[in-house]
Structure formats: structure tokens, C-alpha cells
Amino acid sequence: MKLQQLKYIVEVLNHNLNVSATAESLYTSQPGISKQVRMLEDELGVQIFGRSGKHLTHVTSAGNEIINIAREILSKVEGIKAVANEHTLPDQGKLNIATTHTQARYALPPVIQGFMQKYPAVSLHMHQGTPQQISDAAARGDADFAIATEALHLYGDLIMLPCYHWNRSIVVTKDHPLAQLGKNITVQDVAKYSLITYVFGFTGRSELDKAFNAHGLEPHIVFTATDADVIKTYVRLGLGVGVLATMAVDEVADKDLVCIDASHLFEASTTKIGFRKGSFLRGYMYDFIERFAPHLTKDVVEKASLMRNQDDVDALFSNVTLPIK
């Protein structure tokens, strides 16, 4: 059994069983990958992948278990390299972050600016996607950190640490009837109009649906997007009332719009940062976490890493007052 073979089976799964795409991504040949996978299966005496002719069709039950262990082994190998680099090149390396547009556009810029000024030799890469894509990237090891708010059940393989709460605002044009209501606005008021908001599963969208359901109402959503700037654009076009993260409202750039605090209408959402269990975190990684969430010091993160499950991690922060954005 070779590490190369373990890498091949993991990457084949990552590429949806497309051996040709796997070979291209690894700069090797398709026959070479197929041969190594076969050799591993022969050695183990089980099929990892089901086949139809020359094509892989599915992962067998044994294959799923083998690939999960292979991922852990490859993660440990990367951990060994990281330990060595921490001693020889403490301020050099790379950092991959997977997150949503809202975090990337509004929450992370000052954090990343300060981080890159301190660690100019660290190559930082940001990947934006859906909660599922963010989770998959972190689970595969393509991302060191996942930063997300929604669908946290997808992150079972990660240690998720709470960073901050955030609220929503109602955004309308200045001539809209809701613009005159201010903080007196109610869910019933909002329900009278067409809404423009986030795609379901993004950026606290579920809290909007919960608020309407609690009043026996159904939100009339006519347009959805993953990008708050796109939402505001269509509010300006008169398509409807915008419901978005308060942090996404810019007092200068959006001075043509009326922003109404809706924290009394919708429950606050919590943004979390996560990393794979058993990961070795470089010094600059601890620094990044603390810059993003100052209460997450190295000692706190290390303590959370030793917890048995996410419930224990959540209990660790039960008495911590998180900042609100």
C-alpha cells in the first residue's frame, strides 16, 4: 500500500469518479491511476469502486470506509509537513479559506488586510461557494478554514467555533411606503410586499422564513441572489423590498437607499469558523482566527480542539458574549 494510491482514490472521489479529470488535476496519466487503484484493490481484496465496463459508477460500502481512512492518513501526512515548516519557516506557507460572498465581501477584508501585512510570505486563497461547497472543500482538505452561517449540520467533520452574531436590515428606496415606518416596522408590514433576499441556505435566510412562519405568513420572494450587492441593485430597480445582512449596508455607497434595522423582527444568526478535527494549525493560522474573532485565542482554540464532539464545543462557549455585527 502506497501513499500515492491513497491519494489517487481520494482524488477520484473528489472528481466525481472521473478518472480522466483526476489524472489531469494530478498531472499524470489516466491508465496510471487506473492501474494503481486496481493494484490497491487487489492488495486489499475488496473493490473500492463499482464499475460498468471501463467506467467507475459508484463507491462501494467498503470503499467509503477505506477512502475516509485514506483522507485521515493524508491529513496526518500534511500535518507532519506543517510541523516541520512551523519550525523551519514559521512565517511562510499558505492559507486557504472557504466562505460565502457576504463574509468575503464585508466581514473579512480588514482581517485579511492586517493578516497579509504581518505575513507577506503567506499565500492566502479564498474560495467562495454554497454551504455544501464550503463544507466539502474543508472536508477534502482544500480549505484550512470554513467560515459559514447556514447549514451547520453539514460541518460534522469540522470543529466549528462561534465568531459573532449578526442581524438583518430591511432596505428600500426612499419613496417606498416602508421607508416611513422605521423601527415600528413589523413582519406583517414586510409581508405586504415582494421581497428580494438571499438564496435559501445562504447567509441566515432560514431566520427570515422562521419569522414569517411564526406569524402564520408566507414571504413573497420574487428574486434571490447570493450577493448582497446584487440584492441592492434590484431593490433600486423597484423589484421589491430587500432583506439582507446589516453588515452589507454601506452608509456612503448606499445613501440612496433607506436601511431599517430589523433585529427585532428576525433572530440573530451566528457565524462560525471551522477546521478539520486533528488538523495541525500553524502559528499564523491561530493568528488569523484571533483576528477574525478576538475571543478565540490560541488557548481557547486548543481547548476546543480536544473536545469530544460539537455539543461539548458549544458548551465551552455557552457563557461567552459574542460581538454583534
CSV table of N, CA and C in Angstrom, one decimal, residues 70-223:
chain,number,residue,atom,x,y,z
A,70,ALA,N,-8.3,6.9,4.4
A,70,ALA,CA,-7.2,7.4,3.5
A,70,ALA,C,-7.1,8.9,3.7
A,71,ARG,N,-8.3,9.6,3.8
A,71,ARG,CA,-8.3,11.0,4.0
A,71,ARG,C,-7.6,11.4,5.3
A,72,GLU,N,-7.9,10.6,6.3
A,72,GLU,CA,-7.2,10.9,7.6
A,72,GLU,C,-5.7,10.7,7.5
A,73,ILE,N,-5.3,9.7,6.8
A,73,ILE,CA,-3.9,9.4,6.7
A,73,ILE,C,-3.2,10.5,6.0
A,74,LEU,N,-3.8,10.9,4.8
A,74,LEU,CA,-3.2,12.0,4.0
A,74,LEU,C,-3.2,13.3,4.8
A,75,SER,N,-4.2,13.5,5.7
A,75,SER,CA,-4.2,14.7,6.5
A,75,SER,C,-3.1,14.7,7.5
A,76,LYS,N,-2.8,13.5,8.1
A,76,LYS,CA,-1.7,13.4,9.0
A,76,LYS,C,-0.4,13.7,8.3
A,77,VAL,N,-0.3,13.2,7.1
A,77,VAL,CA,1.0,13.4,6.3
A,77,VAL,C,1.2,14.9,6.2
A,78,GLU,N,0.1,15.6,5.8
A,78,GLU,CA,0.2,17.1,5.6
A,78,GLU,C,0.5,17.7,7.0
A,79,GLY,N,0.0,17.1,8.1
A,79,GLY,CA,0.3,17.7,9.4
A,79,GLY,C,1.7,17.6,9.7
A,80,ILE,N,2.4,16.4,9.3
A,80,ILE,CA,3.8,16.3,9.6
A,80,ILE,C,4.6,17.3,8.8
A,81,LYS,N,4.2,17.6,7.6
A,81,LYS,CA,4.9,18.6,6.8
A,81,LYS,C,4.7,20.0,7.5
A,82,ALA,N,3.5,20.2,8.0
A,82,ALA,CA,3.2,21.5,8.6
A,82,ALA,C,4.0,21.7,9.9
A,83,VAL,N,4.2,20.6,10.7
A,83,VAL,CA,5.0,20.7,11.9
A,83,VAL,C,6.4,21.1,11.5
A,84,ALA,N,7.0,20.5,10.5
A,84,ALA,CA,8.3,20.8,10.0
A,84,ALA,C,8.5,22.2,9.6
A,85,ASN,N,7.5,22.7,8.8
A,85,ASN,CA,7.5,24.0,8.3
A,85,ASN,C,7.4,25.1,9.4
A,86,GLU,N,6.6,24.7,10.4
A,86,GLU,CA,6.4,25.6,11.6
A,86,GLU,C,7.8,25.9,12.3
A,87,HIS,N,8.7,24.9,12.2
A,87,HIS,CA,10.0,25.1,12.9
A,87,HIS,C,11.0,25.7,11.9
A,88,THR,N,10.9,25.4,10.6
A,88,THR,CA,11.9,25.9,9.7
A,88,THR,C,11.5,27.2,9.0
A,89,LEU,N,10.2,27.3,8.7
A,89,LEU,CA,9.6,28.5,8.0
A,89,LEU,C,8.4,29.0,8.7
A,90,PRO,N,8.5,29.5,9.9
A,90,PRO,CA,7.3,29.8,10.7
A,90,PRO,C,6.4,30.9,10.1
A,91,ASP,N,6.9,31.8,9.3
A,91,ASP,CA,6.1,32.8,8.8
A,91,ASP,C,5.8,32.7,7.3
A,92,GLN,N,6.0,31.5,6.8
A,92,GLN,CA,5.8,31.2,5.4
A,92,GLN,C,4.9,30.0,5.2
A,93,GLY,N,4.1,30.0,4.1
A,93,GLY,CA,3.2,28.9,3.9
A,93,GLY,C,2.0,29.4,3.1
A,94,LYS,N,0.9,28.7,3.3
A,94,LYS,CA,-0.3,29.1,2.6
A,94,LYS,C,-1.5,29.0,3.5
A,95,LEU,N,-2.6,29.7,3.2
A,95,LEU,CA,-3.8,29.6,3.9
A,95,LEU,C,-5.0,29.6,3.0
A,96,ASN,N,-5.8,28.6,3.0
A,96,ASN,CA,-7.0,28.5,2.1
A,96,ASN,C,-8.3,28.7,3.0
A,97,ILE,N,-9.1,29.6,2.5
A,97,ILE,CA,-10.4,29.9,3.3
A,97,ILE,C,-11.5,29.7,2.3
A,98,ALA,N,-12.5,28.9,2.8
A,98,ALA,CA,-13.8,28.7,2.1
A,98,ALA,C,-14.9,29.4,2.8
A,99,THR,N,-15.6,30.3,2.1
A,99,THR,CA,-16.7,31.0,2.7
A,99,THR,C,-17.7,31.5,1.7
A,100,THR,N,-18.7,32.3,2.2
A,100,THR,CA,-19.7,32.8,1.3
A,100,THR,C,-19.3,34.2,0.9
A,101,HIS,N,-20.1,34.7,-0.1
A,101,HIS,CA,-19.8,36.1,-0.6
A,101,HIS,C,-19.9,37.1,0.5
A,102,THR,N,-20.9,37.1,1.3
A,102,THR,CA,-21.1,38.1,2.3
A,102,THR,C,-19.9,38.2,3.3
A,103,GLN,N,-19.4,37.0,3.7
A,103,GLN,CA,-18.3,37.1,4.6
A,103,GLN,C,-17.0,37.6,3.9
A,104,ALA,N,-16.9,37.1,2.6
A,104,ALA,CA,-15.7,37.6,1.9
A,104,ALA,C,-15.7,39.1,1.5
A,105,ARG,N,-16.9,39.6,1.3
A,105,ARG,CA,-17.1,41.0,0.9
A,105,ARG,C,-17.1,41.9,2.0
A,106,TYR,N,-17.7,41.5,3.1
A,106,TYR,CA,-18.0,42.5,4.2
A,106,TYR,C,-17.3,42.2,5.5
A,107,ALA,N,-17.1,41.0,5.9
A,107,ALA,CA,-16.5,40.7,7.2
A,107,ALA,C,-15.0,40.5,7.2
A,108,LEU,N,-14.5,40.0,6.1
A,108,LEU,CA,-13.1,39.5,6.1
A,108,LEU,C,-12.1,40.6,5.6
A,109,PRO,N,-12.4,41.6,4.8
A,109,PRO,CA,-11.4,42.5,4.2
A,109,PRO,C,-10.5,43.1,5.3
A,110,PRO,N,-10.9,43.7,6.4
A,110,PRO,CA,-10.0,44.3,7.3
A,110,PRO,C,-9.1,43.2,8.0
A,111,VAL,N,-9.7,42.0,8.2
A,111,VAL,CA,-8.9,40.9,8.8
A,111,VAL,C,-7.8,40.5,7.9
A,112,ILE,N,-8.1,40.3,6.6
A,112,ILE,CA,-7.1,39.8,5.7
A,112,ILE,C,-6.1,40.9,5.4
A,113,GLN,N,-6.5,42.1,5.4
A,113,GLN,CA,-5.5,43.2,5.2
A,113,GLN,C,-4.5,43.2,6.3
A,114,GLY,N,-4.9,43.2,7.5
A,114,GLY,CA,-3.9,43.1,8.6
A,114,GLY,C,-3.1,41.9,8.6
A,115,PHE,N,-3.7,40.8,8.3
A,115,PHE,CA,-3.0,39.5,8.3
A,115,PHE,C,-1.9,39.5,7.2
A,116,MET,N,-2.2,40.0,6.0
A,116,MET,CA,-1.2,39.9,5.0
A,116,MET,C,-0.1,40.9,5.2
A,117,GLN,N,-0.4,42.0,5.9
A,117,GLN,CA,0.7,42.9,6.2
A,117,GLN,C,1.7,42.3,7.2
A,118,LYS,N,1.2,41.5,8.1
A,118,LYS,CA,2.0,40.8,9.1
A,118,LYS,C,2.7,39.6,8.5
A,119,TYR,N,2.1,38.9,7.5
A,119,TYR,CA,2.6,37.7,7.0
A,119,TYR,C,2.7,37.8,5.5
A,120,PRO,N,3.6,38.6,4.9
A,120,PRO,CA,3.6,38.8,3.5
A,120,PRO,C,4.1,37.5,2.7
A,121,ALA,N,4.7,36.6,3.4
A,121,ALA,CA,5.2,35.4,2.8
A,121,ALA,C,4.2,34.3,2.8
A,122,VAL,N,3.0,34.5,3.4
A,122,VAL,CA,1.9,33.5,3.4
A,122,VAL,C,1.0,33.8,2.2
A,123,SER,N,0.8,32.8,1.4
A,123,SER,CA,-0.1,32.9,0.3
A,123,SER,C,-1.5,32.6,0.7
A,124,LEU,N,-2.4,33.5,0.6
A,124,LEU,CA,-3.8,33.4,1.0
A,124,LEU,C,-4.7,33.2,-0.2
A,125,HIS,N,-5.6,32.2,-0.1
A,125,HIS,CA,-6.5,31.9,-1.2
A,125,HIS,C,-7.9,31.8,-0.6
A,126,MET,N,-8.9,32.5,-1.2
A,126,MET,CA,-10.2,32.5,-0.8
A,126,MET,C,-11.1,31.8,-1.8
A,127,HIS,N,-12.0,30.9,-1.3
A,127,HIS,CA,-12.9,30.2,-2.2
A,127,HIS,C,-14.3,30.5,-1.8
A,128,GLN,N,-15.1,31.0,-2.7
A,128,GLN,CA,-16.5,31.3,-2.3
A,128,GLN,C,-17.4,30.2,-2.9
A,129,GLY,N,-18.5,29.9,-2.1
A,129,GLY,CA,-19.4,28.9,-2.6
A,129,GLY,C,-20.6,28.8,-1.7
A,130,THR,N,-21.4,27.7,-1.9
A,130,THR,CA,-22.5,27.4,-1.2
A,130,THR,C,-22.1,26.7,0.1
A,131,PRO,N,-23.0,26.6,1.1
A,131,PRO,CA,-22.6,25.9,2.4
A,131,PRO,C,-22.1,24.5,2.1
A,132,GLN,N,-22.7,23.8,1.1
A,132,GLN,CA,-22.3,22.4,0.8
A,132,GLN,C,-20.9,22.5,0.2
A,133,GLN,N,-20.6,23.4,-0.7
A,133,GLN,CA,-19.3,23.5,-1.3
A,133,GLN,C,-18.2,23.9,-0.3
A,134,ILE,N,-18.6,24.7,0.6
A,134,ILE,CA,-17.6,25.1,1.7
A,134,ILE,C,-17.3,23.9,2.6
A,135,SER,N,-18.3,23.2,2.9
A,135,SER,CA,-18.1,22.0,3.8
A,135,SER,C,-17.3,21.0,3.1
A,136,ASP,N,-17.6,20.7,1.8
A,136,ASP,CA,-16.8,19.7,1.0
A,136,ASP,C,-15.4,20.1,0.9
A,137,ALA,N,-15.1,21.4,0.6
A,137,ALA,CA,-13.7,21.9,0.5
A,137,ALA,C,-12.9,21.7,1.8
A,138,ALA,N,-13.5,22.0,2.9
A,138,ALA,CA,-12.8,21.8,4.2
A,138,ALA,C,-12.6,20.3,4.5
A,139,ALA,N,-13.7,19.5,4.2
A,139,ALA,CA,-13.5,18.0,4.4
A,139,ALA,C,-12.5,17.4,3.6
A,140,ARG,N,-12.3,17.9,2.3
A,140,ARG,CA,-11.3,17.3,1.4
A,140,ARG,C,-9.9,17.8,1.8
A,141,GLY,N,-9.8,18.9,2.5
A,141,GLY,CA,-8.5,19.4,2.8
A,141,GLY,C,-8.1,20.5,1.8
A,142,ASP,N,-9.1,20.9,0.9
A,142,ASP,CA,-8.8,22.0,0.0
A,142,ASP,C,-8.9,23.4,0.7
A,143,ALA,N,-9.5,23.4,1.9
A,143,ALA,CA,-9.6,24.6,2.7
A,143,ALA,C,-9.1,24.4,4.1
A,144,ASP,N,-8.3,25.3,4.6
A,144,ASP,CA,-7.9,25.1,6.0
A,144,ASP,C,-9.0,25.6,7.0
A,145,PHE,N,-9.8,26.6,6.6
A,145,PHE,CA,-10.9,27.1,7.4
A,145,PHE,C,-12.1,27.2,6.6
A,146,ALA,N,-13.3,26.9,7.2
A,146,ALA,CA,-14.6,27.1,6.6
A,146,ALA,C,-15.2,28.2,7.5
A,147,ILE,N,-15.8,29.2,6.8
A,147,ILE,CA,-16.5,30.3,7.6
A,147,ILE,C,-17.9,30.3,7.0
A,148,ALA,N,-18.8,30.0,7.9
A,148,ALA,CA,-20.2,29.9,7.4
A,148,ALA,C,-21.2,30.2,8.5
A,149,THR,N,-22.4,30.5,8.1
A,149,THR,CA,-23.6,30.8,9.0
A,149,THR,C,-24.6,29.7,8.9
A,150,GLU,N,-25.0,29.4,7.6
A,150,GLU,CA,-26.1,28.4,7.4
A,150,GLU,C,-25.7,27.0,7.3
A,151,ALA,N,-26.6,26.1,7.4
A,151,ALA,CA,-26.5,24.7,7.2
A,151,ALA,C,-25.3,24.1,8.0
A,152,LEU,N,-25.2,24.4,9.2
A,152,LEU,CA,-24.0,24.0,10.0
A,152,LEU,C,-24.1,22.5,10.3
A,153,HIS,N,-25.2,21.8,10.0
A,153,HIS,CA,-25.2,20.4,10.1
A,153,HIS,C,-24.3,19.7,9.1
A,154,LEU,N,-23.9,20.4,8.0
A,154,LEU,CA,-23.1,19.9,7.0
A,154,LEU,C,-21.6,19.8,7.5
A,155,TYR,N,-21.3,20.4,8.6
A,155,TYR,CA,-19.9,20.5,9.0
A,155,TYR,C,-19.6,19.6,10.2
A,156,GLY,N,-20.1,18.4,10.1
A,156,GLY,CA,-19.9,17.4,11.2
A,156,GLY,C,-18.5,16.9,11.3
A,157,ASP,N,-17.7,17.0,10.3
A,157,ASP,CA,-16.3,16.6,10.3
A,157,ASP,C,-15.4,17.7,10.8
A,158,LEU,N,-15.9,18.9,11.1
A,158,LEU,CA,-15.1,20.0,11.5
A,158,LEU,C,-15.4,20.4,12.9
A,159,ILE,N,-14.4,21.1,13.5
A,159,ILE,CA,-14.6,21.8,14.8
A,159,ILE,C,-15.1,23.2,14.5
A,160,MET,N,-16.3,23.5,14.8
A,160,MET,CA,-16.9,24.8,14.5
A,160,MET,C,-16.9,25.7,15.7
A,161,LEU,N,-16.3,26.9,15.6
A,161,LEU,CA,-16.2,27.8,16.7
A,161,LEU,C,-17.0,29.1,16.4
A,162,PRO,N,-17.8,29.5,17.4
A,162,PRO,CA,-18.6,30.7,17.2
A,162,PRO,C,-17.8,32.0,17.1
A,163,CYS,N,-18.1,32.9,16.2
A,163,CYS,CA,-17.3,34.1,16.0
A,163,CYS,C,-18.1,35.3,16.4
A,164,TYR,N,-19.2,35.5,15.8
A,164,TYR,CA,-20.0,36.7,16.1
A,164,TYR,C,-21.5,36.5,15.7
A,165,HIS,N,-22.4,37.3,16.3
A,165,HIS,CA,-23.8,37.3,15.8
A,165,HIS,C,-23.9,38.5,14.9
A,166,TRP,N,-24.9,38.3,14.0
A,166,TRP,CA,-25.2,39.4,13.1
A,166,TRP,C,-26.7,39.5,12.8
A,167,ASN,N,-27.2,40.7,12.5
A,167,ASN,CA,-28.6,40.9,12.3
A,167,ASN,C,-28.9,41.3,10.9
A,168,ARG,N,-30.2,41.5,10.6
A,168,ARG,CA,-30.6,41.9,9.2
A,168,ARG,C,-31.2,43.3,9.2
A,169,SER,N,-31.3,43.8,8.0
A,169,SER,CA,-31.9,45.1,7.8
A,169,SER,C,-32.9,45.0,6.6
A,170,ILE,N,-33.9,45.8,6.6
A,170,ILE,CA,-34.8,46.0,5.5
A,170,ILE,C,-34.3,47.2,4.7
A,171,VAL,N,-34.2,47.0,3.4
A,171,VAL,CA,-33.6,48.0,2.5
A,171,VAL,C,-34.7,48.3,1.4
A,172,VAL,N,-35.0,49.6,1.4
A,172,VAL,CA,-36.0,50.1,0.4
A,172,VAL,C,-35.5,51.4,-0.3
A,173,THR,N,-36.2,51.8,-1.3
A,173,THR,CA,-35.9,53.1,-1.9
A,173,THR,C,-36.6,54.1,-1.0
A,174,LYS,N,-36.1,55.4,-1.2
A,174,LYS,CA,-36.6,56.4,-0.3
A,174,LYS,C,-38.1,56.7,-0.5
A,175,ASP,N,-38.7,56.4,-1.6
A,175,ASP,CA,-40.1,56.7,-1.8
A,175,ASP,C,-41.0,55.5,-1.5
A,176,HIS,N,-40.4,54.5,-0.9
A,176,HIS,CA,-41.2,53.3,-0.6
A,176,HIS,C,-42.0,53.5,0.7
A,177,PRO,N,-43.3,53.0,0.7
A,177,PRO,CA,-44.1,53.2,2.0
A,177,PRO,C,-43.4,52.7,3.2
A,178,LEU,N,-42.6,51.7,3.2
A,178,LEU,CA,-41.9,51.2,4.4
A,178,LEU,C,-40.9,52.1,4.9
A,179,ALA,N,-40.4,53.0,4.1
A,179,ALA,CA,-39.3,53.9,4.5
A,179,ALA,C,-39.7,54.8,5.6
A,180,GLN,N,-41.0,55.0,5.8
A,180,GLN,CA,-41.5,56.0,6.8
A,180,GLN,C,-41.7,55.3,8.2
A,181,LEU,N,-41.7,54.0,8.2
A,181,LEU,CA,-42.0,53.2,9.4
A,181,LEU,C,-40.9,53.1,10.4
A,182,GLY,N,-39.7,53.1,9.9
A,182,GLY,CA,-38.5,53.0,10.8
A,182,GLY,C,-38.6,51.7,11.7
A,183,LYS,N,-38.3,51.9,13.0
A,183,LYS,CA,-38.2,50.8,13.9
A,183,LYS,C,-39.6,50.2,14.3
A,184,ASN,N,-40.7,51.0,13.8
A,184,ASN,CA,-42.0,50.5,14.1
A,184,ASN,C,-42.5,49.4,13.1
A,185,ILE,N,-41.6,49.1,12.2
A,185,ILE,CA,-41.9,48.1,11.2
A,185,ILE,C,-42.2,46.7,11.8
A,186,THR,N,-43.1,46.0,11.2
A,186,THR,CA,-43.5,44.7,11.7
A,186,THR,C,-43.3,43.6,10.6
A,187,VAL,N,-43.4,42.4,10.9
A,187,VAL,CA,-43.3,41.3,9.9
A,187,VAL,C,-44.5,41.4,9.0
A,188,GLN,N,-45.7,41.8,9.6
A,188,GLN,CA,-46.9,41.9,8.8
A,188,GLN,C,-46.7,43.0,7.8
A,189,ASP,N,-46.0,44.1,8.1
A,189,ASP,CA,-45.8,45.2,7.2
A,189,ASP,C,-44.9,44.7,6.0
A,190,VAL,N,-43.9,44.0,6.3
A,190,VAL,CA,-43.0,43.5,5.3
A,190,VAL,C,-43.7,42.5,4.4
A,191,ALA,N,-44.6,41.7,5.0
A,191,ALA,CA,-45.3,40.6,4.2
A,191,ALA,C,-46.2,41.2,3.1
A,192,LYS,N,-46.5,42.5,3.2
A,192,LYS,CA,-47.4,43.1,2.2
A,192,LYS,C,-46.7,43.2,0.8
A,193,TYR,N,-45.3,43.1,0.8
A,193,TYR,CA,-44.6,43.5,-0.4
A,193,TYR,C,-43.7,42.3,-0.9
A,194,SER,N,-43.4,42.4,-2.1
A,194,SER,CA,-42.5,41.4,-2.8
A,194,SER,C,-41.1,41.6,-2.1
A,195,LEU,N,-40.4,40.5,-1.9
A,195,LEU,CA,-39.1,40.5,-1.2
A,195,LEU,C,-38.0,40.1,-2.2
A,196,ILE,N,-36.8,40.7,-1.9
A,196,ILE,CA,-35.6,40.3,-2.6
A,196,ILE,C,-34.6,39.9,-1.5
A,197,THR,N,-34.1,38.7,-1.5
A,197,THR,CA,-33.2,38.3,-0.4
A,197,THR,C,-32.3,37.2,-0.9
A,198,TYR,N,-31.6,36.6,0.1
A,198,TYR,CA,-30.6,35.6,-0.2
A,198,TYR,C,-31.3,34.3,-0.7
A,199,VAL,N,-30.5,33.5,-1.5
A,199,VAL,CA,-30.9,32.2,-1.9
A,199,VAL,C,-31.1,31.3,-0.6
A,200,PHE,N,-32.1,30.4,-0.6
A,200,PHE,CA,-32.2,29.6,0.6
A,200,PHE,C,-31.0,28.8,0.9
A,201,GLY,N,-30.6,28.8,2.2
A,201,GLY,CA,-29.3,28.1,2.5
A,201,GLY,C,-28.1,29.0,2.6
A,202,PHE,N,-28.3,30.3,2.3
A,202,PHE,CA,-27.3,31.3,2.4
A,202,PHE,C,-27.5,32.3,3.4
A,203,THR,N,-26.5,32.7,4.1
A,203,THR,CA,-26.5,33.9,4.9
A,203,THR,C,-27.7,34.2,5.8
A,204,GLY,N,-28.1,33.2,6.6
A,204,GLY,CA,-29.2,33.5,7.5
A,204,GLY,C,-30.6,33.5,6.9
A,205,ARG,N,-30.7,33.0,5.7
A,205,ARG,CA,-32.0,33.0,5.0
A,205,ARG,C,-33.1,32.3,5.9
A,206,SER,N,-32.7,31.2,6.6
A,206,SER,CA,-33.6,30.4,7.3
A,206,SER,C,-34.3,31.2,8.4
A,207,GLU,N,-33.6,32.2,9.0
A,207,GLU,CA,-34.2,33.0,10.1
A,207,GLU,C,-35.3,33.9,9.5
A,208,LEU,N,-35.2,34.3,8.3
A,208,LEU,CA,-36.3,35.1,7.7
A,208,LEU,C,-37.6,34.2,7.6
A,209,ASP,N,-37.4,33.0,7.1
A,209,ASP,CA,-38.5,32.1,6.9
A,209,ASP,C,-39.1,31.7,8.3
A,210,LYS,N,-38.3,31.5,9.3
A,210,LYS,CA,-38.8,31.2,10.6
A,210,LYS,C,-39.7,32.4,11.1
A,211,ALA,N,-39.3,33.6,10.9
A,211,ALA,CA,-40.0,34.8,11.4
A,211,ALA,C,-41.4,34.9,10.8
A,212,PHE,N,-41.4,34.6,9.5
A,212,PHE,CA,-42.7,34.7,8.8
A,212,PHE,C,-43.6,33.5,9.2
A,213,ASN,N,-43.0,32.3,9.3
A,213,ASN,CA,-43.8,31.2,9.7
A,213,ASN,C,-44.4,31.3,11.1
A,214,ALA,N,-43.7,32.0,12.0
A,214,ALA,CA,-44.1,32.2,13.4
A,214,ALA,C,-45.4,33.1,13.4
A,215,HIS,N,-45.6,33.9,12.4
A,215,HIS,CA,-46.8,34.7,12.3
A,215,HIS,C,-47.8,34.2,11.4
A,216,GLY,N,-47.6,32.9,10.9
A,216,GLY,CA,-48.5,32.3,10.0
A,216,GLY,C,-48.5,32.9,8.6
A,217,LEU,N,-47.4,33.5,8.3
A,217,LEU,CA,-47.3,34.2,7.0
A,217,LEU,C,-46.3,33.5,6.0
A,218,GLU,N,-46.5,33.7,4.8
A,218,GLU,CA,-45.6,33.2,3.7
A,218,GLU,C,-44.9,34.3,3.0
A,219,PRO,N,-43.6,34.4,3.1
A,219,PRO,CA,-42.9,35.5,2.4
A,219,PRO,C,-43.0,35.4,0.9
A,220,HIS,N,-43.3,36.5,0.3
A,220,HIS,CA,-43.5,36.6,-1.2
A,220,HIS,C,-42.1,37.0,-1.8
A,221,ILE,N,-41.3,36.0,-2.0
A,221,ILE,CA,-40.0,36.2,-2.5
A,221,ILE,C,-40.0,36.1,-4.0
A,222,VAL,N,-39.6,37.2,-4.7
A,222,VAL,CA,-39.7,37.3,-6.1
A,222,VAL,C,-38.3,37.2,-6.8
A,223,PHE,N,-37.2,37.4,-6.0
A,223,PHE,CA,-35.9,37.4,-6.5
A,223,PHE,C,-34.9,37.0,-5.4
